[in-house]
GROMACS .gro file of N, CA and C in nm:
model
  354
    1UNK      N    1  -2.195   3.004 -11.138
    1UNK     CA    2  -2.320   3.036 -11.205
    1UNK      C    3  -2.414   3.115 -11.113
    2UNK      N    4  -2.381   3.105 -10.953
    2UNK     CA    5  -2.466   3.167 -10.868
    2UNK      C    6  -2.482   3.328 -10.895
    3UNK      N    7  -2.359   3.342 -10.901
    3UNK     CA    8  -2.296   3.514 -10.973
    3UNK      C    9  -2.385   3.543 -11.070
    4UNK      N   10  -2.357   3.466 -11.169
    4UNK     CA   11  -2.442   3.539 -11.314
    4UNK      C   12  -2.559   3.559 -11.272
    5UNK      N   13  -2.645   3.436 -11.187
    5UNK     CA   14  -2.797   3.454 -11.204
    5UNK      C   15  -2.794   3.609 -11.119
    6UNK      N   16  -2.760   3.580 -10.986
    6UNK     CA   17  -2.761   3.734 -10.926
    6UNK      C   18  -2.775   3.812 -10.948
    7UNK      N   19  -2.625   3.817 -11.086
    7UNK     CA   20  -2.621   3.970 -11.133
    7UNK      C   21  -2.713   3.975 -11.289
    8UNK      N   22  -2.771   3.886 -11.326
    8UNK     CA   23  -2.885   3.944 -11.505
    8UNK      C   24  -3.025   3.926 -11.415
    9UNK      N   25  -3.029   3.878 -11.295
    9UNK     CA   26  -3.188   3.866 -11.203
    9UNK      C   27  -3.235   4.023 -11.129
   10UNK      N   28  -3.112   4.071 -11.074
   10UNK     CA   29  -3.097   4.197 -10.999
   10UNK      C   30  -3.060   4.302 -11.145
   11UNK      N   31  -2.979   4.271 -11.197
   11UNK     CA   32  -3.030   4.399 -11.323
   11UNK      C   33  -3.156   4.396 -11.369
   12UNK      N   34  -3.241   4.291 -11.380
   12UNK     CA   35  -3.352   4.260 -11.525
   12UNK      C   36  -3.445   4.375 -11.387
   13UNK      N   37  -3.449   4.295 -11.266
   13UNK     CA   38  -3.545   4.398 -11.187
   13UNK      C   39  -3.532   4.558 -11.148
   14UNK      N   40  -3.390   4.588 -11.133
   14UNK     CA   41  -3.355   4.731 -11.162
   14UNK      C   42  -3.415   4.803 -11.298
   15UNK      N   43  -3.393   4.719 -11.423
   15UNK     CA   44  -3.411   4.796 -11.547
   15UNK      C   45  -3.574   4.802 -11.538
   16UNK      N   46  -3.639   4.718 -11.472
   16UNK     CA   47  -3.778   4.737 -11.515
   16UNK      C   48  -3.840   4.813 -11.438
   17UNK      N   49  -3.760   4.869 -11.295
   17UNK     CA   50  -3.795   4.975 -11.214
   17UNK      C   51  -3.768   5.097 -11.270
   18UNK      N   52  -3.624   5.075 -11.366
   18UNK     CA   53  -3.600   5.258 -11.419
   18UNK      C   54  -3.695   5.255 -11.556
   19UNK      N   55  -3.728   5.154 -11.592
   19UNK     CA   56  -3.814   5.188 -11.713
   19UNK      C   57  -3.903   5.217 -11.688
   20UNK      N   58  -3.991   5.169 -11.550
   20UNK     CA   59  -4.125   5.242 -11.478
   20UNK      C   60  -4.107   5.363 -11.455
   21UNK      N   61  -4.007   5.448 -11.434
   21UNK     CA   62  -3.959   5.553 -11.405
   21UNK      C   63  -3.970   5.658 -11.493
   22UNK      N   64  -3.899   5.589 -11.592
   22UNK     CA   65  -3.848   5.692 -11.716
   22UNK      C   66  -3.981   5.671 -11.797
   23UNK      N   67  -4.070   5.575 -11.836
   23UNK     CA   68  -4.184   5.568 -11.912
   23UNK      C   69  -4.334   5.611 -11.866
   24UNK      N   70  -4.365   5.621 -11.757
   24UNK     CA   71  -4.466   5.681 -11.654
   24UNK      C   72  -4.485   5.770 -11.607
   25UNK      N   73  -4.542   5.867 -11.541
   25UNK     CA   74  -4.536   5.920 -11.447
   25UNK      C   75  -4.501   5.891 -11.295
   26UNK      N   76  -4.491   5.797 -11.284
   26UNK     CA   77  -4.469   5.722 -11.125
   26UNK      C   78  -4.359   5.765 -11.079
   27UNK      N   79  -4.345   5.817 -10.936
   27UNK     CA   80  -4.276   5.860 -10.839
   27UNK      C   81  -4.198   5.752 -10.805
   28UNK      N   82  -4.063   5.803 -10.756
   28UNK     CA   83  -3.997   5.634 -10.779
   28UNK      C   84  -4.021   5.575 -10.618
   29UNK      N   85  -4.100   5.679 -10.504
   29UNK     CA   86  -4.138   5.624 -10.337
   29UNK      C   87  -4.241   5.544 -10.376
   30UNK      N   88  -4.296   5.592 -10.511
   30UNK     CA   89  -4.424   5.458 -10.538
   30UNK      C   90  -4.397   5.343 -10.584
   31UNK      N   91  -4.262   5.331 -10.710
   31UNK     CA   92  -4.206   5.218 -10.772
   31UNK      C   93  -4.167   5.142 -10.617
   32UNK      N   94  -4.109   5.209 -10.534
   32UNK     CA   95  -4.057   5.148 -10.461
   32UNK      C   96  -4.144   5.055 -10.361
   33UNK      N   97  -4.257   5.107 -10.333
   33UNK     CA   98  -4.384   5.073 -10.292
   33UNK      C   99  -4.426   4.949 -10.346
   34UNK      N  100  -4.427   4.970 -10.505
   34UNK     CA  101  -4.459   4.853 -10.570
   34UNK      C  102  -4.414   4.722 -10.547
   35UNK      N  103  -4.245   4.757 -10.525
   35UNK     CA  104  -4.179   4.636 -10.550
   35UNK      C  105  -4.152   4.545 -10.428
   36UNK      N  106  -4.226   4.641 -10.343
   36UNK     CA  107  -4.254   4.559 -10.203
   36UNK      C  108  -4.354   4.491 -10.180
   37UNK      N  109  -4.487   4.561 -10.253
   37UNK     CA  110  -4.574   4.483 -10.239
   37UNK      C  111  -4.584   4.367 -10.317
   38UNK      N  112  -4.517   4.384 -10.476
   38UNK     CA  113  -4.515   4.277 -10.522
   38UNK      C  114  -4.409   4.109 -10.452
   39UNK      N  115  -4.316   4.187 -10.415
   39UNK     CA  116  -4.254   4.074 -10.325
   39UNK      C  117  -4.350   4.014 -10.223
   40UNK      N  118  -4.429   4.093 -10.152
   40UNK     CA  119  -4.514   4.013 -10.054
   40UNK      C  120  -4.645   3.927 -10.130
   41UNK      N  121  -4.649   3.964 -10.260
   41UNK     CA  122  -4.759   3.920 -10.299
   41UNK      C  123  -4.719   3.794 -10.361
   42UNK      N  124  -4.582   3.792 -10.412
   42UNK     CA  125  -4.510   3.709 -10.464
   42UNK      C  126  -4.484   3.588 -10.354
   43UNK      N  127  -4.442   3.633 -10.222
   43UNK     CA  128  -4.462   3.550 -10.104
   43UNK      C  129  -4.527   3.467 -10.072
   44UNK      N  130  -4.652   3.531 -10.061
   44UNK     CA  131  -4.817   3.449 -10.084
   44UNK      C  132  -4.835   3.371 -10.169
   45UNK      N  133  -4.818   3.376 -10.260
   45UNK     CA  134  -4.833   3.262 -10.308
   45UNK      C  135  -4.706   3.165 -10.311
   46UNK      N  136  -4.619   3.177 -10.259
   46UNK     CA  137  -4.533   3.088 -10.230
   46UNK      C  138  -4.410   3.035 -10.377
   47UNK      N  139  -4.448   3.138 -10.493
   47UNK     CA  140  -4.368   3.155 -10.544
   47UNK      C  141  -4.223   3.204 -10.548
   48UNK      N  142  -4.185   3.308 -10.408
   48UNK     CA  143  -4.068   3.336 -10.381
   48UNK      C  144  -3.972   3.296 -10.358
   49UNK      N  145  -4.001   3.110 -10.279
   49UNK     CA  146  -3.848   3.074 -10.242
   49UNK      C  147  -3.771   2.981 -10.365
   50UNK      N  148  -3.842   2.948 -10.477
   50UNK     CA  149  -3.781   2.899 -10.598
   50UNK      C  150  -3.745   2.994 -10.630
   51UNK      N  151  -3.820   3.090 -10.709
   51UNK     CA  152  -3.755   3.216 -10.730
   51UNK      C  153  -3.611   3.303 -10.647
   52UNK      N  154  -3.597   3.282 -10.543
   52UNK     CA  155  -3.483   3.341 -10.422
   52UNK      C  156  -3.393   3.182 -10.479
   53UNK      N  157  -3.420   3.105 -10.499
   53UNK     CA  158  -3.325   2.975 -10.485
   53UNK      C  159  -3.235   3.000 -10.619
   54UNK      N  160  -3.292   3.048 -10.718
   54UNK     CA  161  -3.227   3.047 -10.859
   54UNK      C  162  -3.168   3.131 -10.880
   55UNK      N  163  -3.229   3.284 -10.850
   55UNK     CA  164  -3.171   3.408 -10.805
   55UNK      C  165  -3.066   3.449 -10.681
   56UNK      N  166  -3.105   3.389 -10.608
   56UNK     CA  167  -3.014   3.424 -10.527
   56UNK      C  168  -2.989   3.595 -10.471
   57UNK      N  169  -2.860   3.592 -10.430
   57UNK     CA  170  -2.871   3.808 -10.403
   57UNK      C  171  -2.901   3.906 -10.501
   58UNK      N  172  -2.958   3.854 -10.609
   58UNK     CA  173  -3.037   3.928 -10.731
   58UNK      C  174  -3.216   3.958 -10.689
   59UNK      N  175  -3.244   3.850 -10.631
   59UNK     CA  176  -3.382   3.830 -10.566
   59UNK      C  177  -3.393   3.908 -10.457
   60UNK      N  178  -3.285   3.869 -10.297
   60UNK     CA  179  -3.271   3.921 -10.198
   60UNK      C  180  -3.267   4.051 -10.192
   61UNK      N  181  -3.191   4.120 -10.269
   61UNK     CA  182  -3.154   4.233 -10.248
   61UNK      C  183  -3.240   4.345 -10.272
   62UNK      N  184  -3.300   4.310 -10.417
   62UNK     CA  185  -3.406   4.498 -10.413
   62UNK      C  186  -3.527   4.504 -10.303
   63UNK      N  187  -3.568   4.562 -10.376
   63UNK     CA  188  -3.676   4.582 -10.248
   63UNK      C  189  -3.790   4.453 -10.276
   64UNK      N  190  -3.798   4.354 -10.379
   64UNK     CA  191  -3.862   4.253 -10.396
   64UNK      C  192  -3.833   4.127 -10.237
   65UNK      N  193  -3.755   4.150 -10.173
   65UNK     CA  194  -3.698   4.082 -10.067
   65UNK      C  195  -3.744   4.141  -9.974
   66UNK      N  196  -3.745   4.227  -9.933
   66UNK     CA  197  -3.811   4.329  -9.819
   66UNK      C  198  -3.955   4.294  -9.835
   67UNK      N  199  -4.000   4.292  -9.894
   67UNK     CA  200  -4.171   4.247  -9.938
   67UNK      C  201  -4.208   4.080  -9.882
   68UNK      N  202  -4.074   4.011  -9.915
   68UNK     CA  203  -4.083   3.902  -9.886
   68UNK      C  204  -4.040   3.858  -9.765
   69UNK      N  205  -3.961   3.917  -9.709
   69UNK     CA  206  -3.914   3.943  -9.571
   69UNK      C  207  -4.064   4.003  -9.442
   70UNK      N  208  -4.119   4.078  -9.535
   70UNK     CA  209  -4.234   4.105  -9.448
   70UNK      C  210  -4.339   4.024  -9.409
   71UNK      N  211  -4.343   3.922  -9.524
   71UNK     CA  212  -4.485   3.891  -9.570
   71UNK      C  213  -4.408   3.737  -9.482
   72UNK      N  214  -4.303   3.676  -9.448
   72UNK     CA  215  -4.254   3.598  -9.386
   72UNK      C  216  -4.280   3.615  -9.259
   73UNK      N  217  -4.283   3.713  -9.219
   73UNK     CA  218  -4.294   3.762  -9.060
   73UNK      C  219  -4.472   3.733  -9.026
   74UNK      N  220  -4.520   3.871  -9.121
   74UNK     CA  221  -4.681   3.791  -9.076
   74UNK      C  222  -4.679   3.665  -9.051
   75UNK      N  223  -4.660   3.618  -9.192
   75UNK     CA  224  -4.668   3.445  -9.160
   75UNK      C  225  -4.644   3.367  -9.012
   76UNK      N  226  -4.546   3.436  -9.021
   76UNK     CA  227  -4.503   3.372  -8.879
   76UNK      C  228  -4.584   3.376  -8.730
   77UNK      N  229  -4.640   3.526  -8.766
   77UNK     CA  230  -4.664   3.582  -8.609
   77UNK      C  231  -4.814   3.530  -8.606
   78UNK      N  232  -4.895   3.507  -8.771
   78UNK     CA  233  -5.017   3.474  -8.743
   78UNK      C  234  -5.024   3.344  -8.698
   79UNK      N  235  -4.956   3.282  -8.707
   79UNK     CA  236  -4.921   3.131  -8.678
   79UNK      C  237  -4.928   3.091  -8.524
   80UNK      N  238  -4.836   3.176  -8.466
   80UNK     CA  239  -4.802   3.208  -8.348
   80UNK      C  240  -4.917   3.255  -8.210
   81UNK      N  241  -4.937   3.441  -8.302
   81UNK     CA  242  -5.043   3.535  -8.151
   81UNK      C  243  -5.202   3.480  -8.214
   82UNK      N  244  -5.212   3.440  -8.371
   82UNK     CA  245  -5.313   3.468  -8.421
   82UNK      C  246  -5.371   3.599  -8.496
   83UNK      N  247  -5.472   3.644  -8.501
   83UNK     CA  248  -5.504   3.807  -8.580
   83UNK      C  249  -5.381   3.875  -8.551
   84UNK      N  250  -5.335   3.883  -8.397
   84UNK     CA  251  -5.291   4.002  -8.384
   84UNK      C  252  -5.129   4.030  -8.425
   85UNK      N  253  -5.095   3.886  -8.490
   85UNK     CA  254  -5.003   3.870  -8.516
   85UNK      C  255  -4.965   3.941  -8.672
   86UNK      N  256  -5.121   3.951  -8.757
   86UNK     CA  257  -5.108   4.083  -8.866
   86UNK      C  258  -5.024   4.203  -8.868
   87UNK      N  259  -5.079   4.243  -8.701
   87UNK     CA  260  -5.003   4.339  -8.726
   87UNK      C  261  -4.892   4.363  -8.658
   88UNK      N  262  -4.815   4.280  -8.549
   88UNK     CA  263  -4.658   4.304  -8.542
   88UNK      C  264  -4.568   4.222  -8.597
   89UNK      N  265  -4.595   4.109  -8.752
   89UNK     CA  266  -4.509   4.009  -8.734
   89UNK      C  267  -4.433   4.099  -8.879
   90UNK      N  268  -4.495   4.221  -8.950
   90UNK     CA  269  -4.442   4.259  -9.019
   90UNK      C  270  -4.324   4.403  -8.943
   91UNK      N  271  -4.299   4.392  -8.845
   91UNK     CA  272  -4.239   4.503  -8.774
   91UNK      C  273  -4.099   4.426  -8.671
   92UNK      N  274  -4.163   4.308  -8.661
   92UNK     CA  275  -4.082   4.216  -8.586
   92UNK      C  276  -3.936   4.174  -8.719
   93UNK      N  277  -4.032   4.134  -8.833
   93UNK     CA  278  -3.958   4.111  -8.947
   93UNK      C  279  -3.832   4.201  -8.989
   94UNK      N  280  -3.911   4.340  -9.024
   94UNK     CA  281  -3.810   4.415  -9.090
   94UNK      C  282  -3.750   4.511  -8.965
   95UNK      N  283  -3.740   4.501  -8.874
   95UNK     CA  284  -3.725   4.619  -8.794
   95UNK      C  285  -3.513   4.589  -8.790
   96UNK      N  286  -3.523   4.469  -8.854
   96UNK     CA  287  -3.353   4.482  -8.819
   96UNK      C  288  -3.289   4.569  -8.951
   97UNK      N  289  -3.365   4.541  -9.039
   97UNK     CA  290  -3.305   4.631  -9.145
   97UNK      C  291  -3.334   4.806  -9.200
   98UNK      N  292  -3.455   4.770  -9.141
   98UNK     CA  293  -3.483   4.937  -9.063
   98UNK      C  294  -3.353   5.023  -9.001
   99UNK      N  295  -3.337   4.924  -8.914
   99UNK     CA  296  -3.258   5.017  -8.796
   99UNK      C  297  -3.136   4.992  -8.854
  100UNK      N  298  -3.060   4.931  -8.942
  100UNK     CA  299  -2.966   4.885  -9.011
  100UNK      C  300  -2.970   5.034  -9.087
  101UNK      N  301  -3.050   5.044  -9.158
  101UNK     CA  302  -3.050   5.165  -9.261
  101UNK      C  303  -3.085   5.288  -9.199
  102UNK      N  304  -3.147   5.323  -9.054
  102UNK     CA  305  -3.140   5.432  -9.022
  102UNK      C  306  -2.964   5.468  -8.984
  103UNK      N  307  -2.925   5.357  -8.863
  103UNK     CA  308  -2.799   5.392  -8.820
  103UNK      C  309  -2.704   5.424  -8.925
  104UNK      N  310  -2.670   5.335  -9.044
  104UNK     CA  311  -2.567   5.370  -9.139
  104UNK      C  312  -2.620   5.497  -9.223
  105UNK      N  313  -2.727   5.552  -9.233
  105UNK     CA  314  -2.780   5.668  -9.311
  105UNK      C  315  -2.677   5.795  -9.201
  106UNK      N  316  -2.719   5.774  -9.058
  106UNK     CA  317  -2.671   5.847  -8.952
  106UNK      C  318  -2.529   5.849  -8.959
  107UNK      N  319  -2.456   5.777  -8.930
  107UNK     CA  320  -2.317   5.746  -8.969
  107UNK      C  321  -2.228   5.777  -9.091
  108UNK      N  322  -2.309   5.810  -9.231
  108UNK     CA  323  -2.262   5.864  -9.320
  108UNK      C  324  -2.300   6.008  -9.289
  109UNK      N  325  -2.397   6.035  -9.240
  109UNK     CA  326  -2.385   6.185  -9.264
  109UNK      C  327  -2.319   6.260  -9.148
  110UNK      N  328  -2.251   6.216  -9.063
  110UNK     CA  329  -2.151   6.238  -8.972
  110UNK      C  330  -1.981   6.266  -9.036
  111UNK      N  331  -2.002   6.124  -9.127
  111UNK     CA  332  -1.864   6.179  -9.220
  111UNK      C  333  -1.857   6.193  -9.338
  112UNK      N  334  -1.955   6.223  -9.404
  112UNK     CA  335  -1.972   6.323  -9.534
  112UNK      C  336  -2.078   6.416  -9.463
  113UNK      N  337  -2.069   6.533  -9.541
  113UNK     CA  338  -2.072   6.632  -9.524
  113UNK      C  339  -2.205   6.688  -9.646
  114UNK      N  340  -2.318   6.621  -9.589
  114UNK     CA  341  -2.460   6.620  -9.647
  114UNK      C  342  -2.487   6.844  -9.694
  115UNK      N  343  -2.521   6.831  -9.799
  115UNK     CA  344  -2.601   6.944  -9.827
  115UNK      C  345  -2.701   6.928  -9.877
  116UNK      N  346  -2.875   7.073  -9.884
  116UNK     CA  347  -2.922   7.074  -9.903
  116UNK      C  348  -2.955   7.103 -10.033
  117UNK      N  349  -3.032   7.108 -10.141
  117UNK     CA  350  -3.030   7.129 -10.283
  117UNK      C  351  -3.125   7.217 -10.237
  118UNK      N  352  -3.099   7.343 -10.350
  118UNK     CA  353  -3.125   7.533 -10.358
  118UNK      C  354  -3.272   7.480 -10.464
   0.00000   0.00000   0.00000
């Protein structure tokens, strides 16, 4: 059952990103924007980890997780340095999946053979 929720939790949030897409004007670097902030906002209030518990890699995975992944880190660091922990506990957080997605971005375009659009 972990499967199903995953996969109708991670579609329902995909479809409502391409329907922001296709029904709006919104840029999808902004949808994407959105769905981070809504994960961190979703964080805050501490609605995320029921939500991540039922969902599962449907939750984790879009960018609603990254939001929540961030907003975990503050948490953490304000806990920790105090103020100043605002501002590196969200860098401390995501910086592994950052560099996760720069290197494999790098690594594909080493063996495919990237072109520019005319």
């Amino acid at each position: 059952m972990d499967y199903v929720n995953a996969f109708w939790v991670g579609g329902l949030i995909c479809m409502l990103a391409q329907i922001l897409m296709e029904k709006t004007k919104m840029m999808p670097g902004r949808i994407m924007v959105l769905l981070v902030c809504l994960g961190a906002v979703i964080s805050a209030f501490g609605w995320y980890e029921p939500f991540a518990e039922f969902a599962g890699a449907g939750a984790s995975v879009p960018l609603l997780g990254f939001g929540n992944i961030l907003m975990k880190g503050v948490k953490e660091a304000v806990d920790e340095a105090g103020f100043i922990g605002l501002f590196q506990g969200g860098f401390k957080a995501g910086a592994v999946g950052s560099s996760a997605a720069l290197v494999f971005g790098y690594l594909a375009s080493l063996i495919f053979n990237p072109k520019m659009k005319k």
